[in-house]
């Protein structure tokens, strides 16, 4: 009987959390970028030397040239006993500059998800999508994607940083709608 009561309580908690707005669930924590690990030798370098202490999403907060990345790595590790073989360092620097170089736009550090209290209708969301998303790509790119709400937030914040015209509240309402309507299967 206790096992059934525990299962019911767990189920009720899960349903309650799932029905809450995403912003309420994440408690006002800042949105973090999602960086897809590279393939090939640089992946091995990163997993061998970097990810035991920090995630690779930290890199997305920067847009540096080779000298800047080199200084950043040195500065972040000056009080730690981290040794990176010269060949591994070159591979890492090559990847960092190609992915997060001076011509890229860093992910904002200051964006905090706002709580959603009013929700978009399908028509309202479609209007916002057409206005803000189709300046750089077709609406099919959005309509064909299936992301979790957290992933939609990262993509949407990134797109706003690239020029999409979205206010914070509007962004969060769109993220909620995209997560609800487009499903939660992350397509990556």
Tab-separated table of C-alpha atoms in Angstrom:
chain	number	residue	atom	x	y	z
A	1	UNK	CA	0.000	0.000	0.000
A	2	UNK	CA	2.855	2.406	0.836
A	3	UNK	CA	4.448	1.672	-2.545
A	4	UNK	CA	1.228	2.610	-4.338
A	5	UNK	CA	0.859	5.820	-2.302
A	6	UNK	CA	4.488	6.719	-3.067
A	7	UNK	CA	3.978	6.065	-6.765
A	8	UNK	CA	0.813	8.174	-6.814
A	9	UNK	CA	2.579	11.025	-4.986
A	10	UNK	CA	5.486	10.880	-7.451
A	11	UNK	CA	3.078	10.877	-10.390
A	12	UNK	CA	1.147	13.875	-8.982
A	13	UNK	CA	4.414	15.798	-8.474
A	14	UNK	CA	5.528	15.030	-12.044
A	15	UNK	CA	2.185	16.096	-13.536
A	16	UNK	CA	2.178	19.282	-11.446
A	17	UNK	CA	5.723	20.187	-12.517
A	18	UNK	CA	4.960	19.439	-16.158
A	19	UNK	CA	1.905	21.710	-16.090
A	20	UNK	CA	3.794	24.675	-14.595
A	21	UNK	CA	5.214	27.311	-16.914
A	22	UNK	CA	8.808	26.508	-17.791
A	23	UNK	CA	10.050	29.740	-16.229
A	24	UNK	CA	8.476	28.756	-12.926
A	25	UNK	CA	10.137	25.346	-13.147
A	26	UNK	CA	13.605	26.721	-13.733
A	27	UNK	CA	13.215	29.251	-10.939
A	28	UNK	CA	14.621	32.284	-12.739
A	29	UNK	CA	17.973	30.643	-13.477
A	30	UNK	CA	19.833	32.111	-16.442
A	31	UNK	CA	19.468	30.331	-19.738
A	32	UNK	CA	22.576	28.391	-20.744
A	33	UNK	CA	23.657	27.837	-24.334
A	34	UNK	CA	23.748	24.295	-25.654
A	35	UNK	CA	26.949	23.492	-27.489
A	36	UNK	CA	27.069	20.299	-29.498
A	37	UNK	CA	30.409	18.558	-28.955
A	38	UNK	CA	32.552	18.386	-32.078
A	39	UNK	CA	33.502	15.158	-33.808
A	40	UNK	CA	36.993	13.830	-34.431
A	41	UNK	CA	40.244	14.380	-32.551
A	42	UNK	CA	39.194	17.685	-30.933
A	43	UNK	CA	36.291	15.852	-29.269
A	44	UNK	CA	38.770	13.517	-27.608
A	45	UNK	CA	40.884	16.477	-26.481
A	46	UNK	CA	37.850	18.187	-24.940
A	47	UNK	CA	36.570	15.089	-23.161
A	48	UNK	CA	40.046	14.186	-21.926
A	49	UNK	CA	41.060	17.652	-20.707
A	50	UNK	CA	38.054	19.934	-20.257
A	51	UNK	CA	34.759	18.317	-19.331
A	52	UNK	CA	35.846	16.818	-16.036
A	53	UNK	CA	35.805	20.373	-14.590
A	54	UNK	CA	33.353	22.371	-16.751
A	55	UNK	CA	30.909	22.044	-19.588
A	56	UNK	CA	31.676	23.113	-23.107
A	57	UNK	CA	28.679	25.433	-23.064
A	58	UNK	CA	30.942	27.919	-21.240
A	59	UNK	CA	32.731	28.528	-24.552
A	60	UNK	CA	29.600	29.971	-26.191
A	61	UNK	CA	29.699	33.030	-23.917
A	62	UNK	CA	32.769	34.251	-25.811
A	63	UNK	CA	33.741	35.312	-29.330
A	64	UNK	CA	37.539	35.511	-29.338
A	65	UNK	CA	40.388	35.313	-31.801
A	66	UNK	CA	43.184	32.745	-31.386
A	67	UNK	CA	45.256	34.949	-29.069
A	68	UNK	CA	42.161	35.739	-27.010
A	69	UNK	CA	41.263	32.054	-26.629
A	70	UNK	CA	44.833	31.200	-25.706
A	71	UNK	CA	44.881	33.900	-23.015
A	72	UNK	CA	41.408	32.840	-21.819
A	73	UNK	CA	42.528	29.212	-21.394
A	74	UNK	CA	45.673	30.328	-19.545
A	75	UNK	CA	43.732	32.689	-17.279
A	76	UNK	CA	41.013	30.164	-16.422
A	77	UNK	CA	43.578	27.517	-15.502
A	78	UNK	CA	46.378	29.553	-13.894
A	79	UNK	CA	45.695	28.230	-10.363
A	80	UNK	CA	45.061	24.655	-11.491
A	81	UNK	CA	47.455	21.911	-12.372
A	82	UNK	CA	46.210	21.438	-15.924
A	83	UNK	CA	48.588	20.284	-18.589
A	84	UNK	CA	47.519	20.338	-22.195
A	85	UNK	CA	49.880	18.856	-24.748
A	86	UNK	CA	50.905	21.423	-27.393
A	87	UNK	CA	49.274	19.420	-30.210
A	88	UNK	CA	46.051	19.100	-28.193
A	89	UNK	CA	46.098	22.816	-27.430
A	90	UNK	CA	46.444	23.620	-31.148
A	91	UNK	CA	43.472	21.360	-31.990
A	92	UNK	CA	41.393	22.963	-29.253
A	93	UNK	CA	42.315	26.501	-30.315
A	94	UNK	CA	41.515	25.701	-33.962
A	95	UNK	CA	38.055	24.452	-32.972
A	96	UNK	CA	37.358	27.333	-30.573
A	97	UNK	CA	38.238	29.952	-33.186
A	98	UNK	CA	36.174	28.194	-35.866
A	99	UNK	CA	33.120	27.800	-33.608
A	100	UNK	CA	33.443	30.831	-31.275
A	101	UNK	CA	35.731	33.179	-33.162
A	102	UNK	CA	35.670	36.955	-33.440
A	103	UNK	CA	33.083	36.915	-36.254
A	104	UNK	CA	30.549	34.990	-34.138
A	105	UNK	CA	28.114	36.464	-31.639
A	106	UNK	CA	28.525	35.299	-28.033
A	107	UNK	CA	25.539	33.948	-26.148
A	108	UNK	CA	24.257	36.587	-23.668
A	109	UNK	CA	25.186	36.025	-20.035
A	110	UNK	CA	22.412	38.159	-18.612
A	111	UNK	CA	19.199	36.686	-20.056
A	112	UNK	CA	16.951	35.260	-17.332
A	113	UNK	CA	13.726	33.558	-18.350
A	114	UNK	CA	10.632	35.546	-17.397
A	115	UNK	CA	7.611	33.795	-15.898
A	116	UNK	CA	4.828	33.308	-18.427
A	117	UNK	CA	1.395	34.317	-17.139
A	118	UNK	CA	-0.449	34.790	-20.437
A	119	UNK	CA	-0.099	32.362	-23.285
A	120	UNK	CA	-0.027	32.744	-27.055
A	121	UNK	CA	-2.850	31.454	-29.171
A	122	UNK	CA	-1.785	29.698	-32.361
A	123	UNK	CA	-2.577	32.821	-34.392
A	124	UNK	CA	-0.572	35.101	-32.080
A	125	UNK	CA	2.430	32.758	-32.164
A	126	UNK	CA	2.248	32.468	-35.951
A	127	UNK	CA	2.268	36.269	-36.248
A	128	UNK	CA	5.338	36.544	-34.003
A	129	UNK	CA	7.122	33.743	-35.885
A	130	UNK	CA	6.430	35.358	-39.253
A	131	UNK	CA	7.568	38.766	-38.018
A	132	UNK	CA	10.699	37.709	-36.161
A	133	UNK	CA	11.924	34.500	-37.787
A	134	UNK	CA	11.437	34.918	-41.509
A	135	UNK	CA	13.880	37.789	-41.916
A	136	UNK	CA	16.770	35.273	-42.064
A	137	UNK	CA	15.206	31.919	-42.973
A	138	UNK	CA	11.911	30.359	-44.008
A	139	UNK	CA	9.195	29.500	-41.516
A	140	UNK	CA	9.674	25.829	-42.450
A	141	UNK	CA	12.919	25.823	-40.490
A	142	UNK	CA	10.903	26.542	-37.340
A	143	UNK	CA	7.920	24.386	-38.228
A	144	UNK	CA	10.086	21.335	-38.971
A	145	UNK	CA	12.044	21.514	-35.693
A	146	UNK	CA	11.135	19.576	-32.551
A	147	UNK	CA	12.869	20.802	-29.406
A	148	UNK	CA	12.307	20.734	-25.682
A	149	UNK	CA	11.230	24.078	-24.159
A	150	UNK	CA	14.739	24.623	-22.746
A	151	UNK	CA	16.276	24.050	-26.176
A	152	UNK	CA	13.696	26.358	-27.793
A	153	UNK	CA	14.697	29.045	-25.274
A	154	UNK	CA	18.364	28.712	-26.186
A	155	UNK	CA	17.609	28.805	-29.922
A	156	UNK	CA	15.240	31.752	-29.538
A	157	UNK	CA	17.608	33.786	-27.362
A	158	UNK	CA	20.386	33.055	-29.863
A	159	UNK	CA	18.176	34.165	-32.760
A	160	UNK	CA	17.300	37.365	-30.902
A	161	UNK	CA	21.009	38.025	-30.470
A	162	UNK	CA	21.323	37.604	-34.242
A	163	UNK	CA	18.612	40.166	-34.933
A	164	UNK	CA	15.162	38.631	-34.376
A	165	UNK	CA	12.860	41.318	-32.943
A	166	UNK	CA	11.534	39.813	-29.672
A	167	UNK	CA	10.977	41.344	-26.242
A	168	UNK	CA	11.654	39.180	-23.138
A	169	UNK	CA	7.998	38.481	-22.320
A	170	UNK	CA	7.204	37.859	-25.979
A	171	UNK	CA	10.203	35.535	-26.217
A	172	UNK	CA	9.062	33.492	-23.223
A	173	UNK	CA	5.497	33.248	-24.508
A	174	UNK	CA	6.870	32.046	-27.843
A	175	UNK	CA	9.143	29.509	-26.128
A	176	UNK	CA	6.201	28.185	-24.121
A	177	UNK	CA	4.085	27.902	-27.284
A	178	UNK	CA	6.859	26.246	-29.287
A	179	UNK	CA	7.498	23.731	-26.506
A	180	UNK	CA	3.800	22.964	-26.189
A	181	UNK	CA	2.953	22.853	-29.902
A	182	UNK	CA	6.170	21.517	-31.418
A	183	UNK	CA	6.656	18.750	-28.875
A	184	UNK	CA	9.461	17.889	-26.534
A	185	UNK	CA	11.547	15.575	-28.670
A	186	UNK	CA	14.876	17.304	-29.101
A	187	UNK	CA	15.775	16.842	-32.754
A	188	UNK	CA	19.507	16.911	-32.162
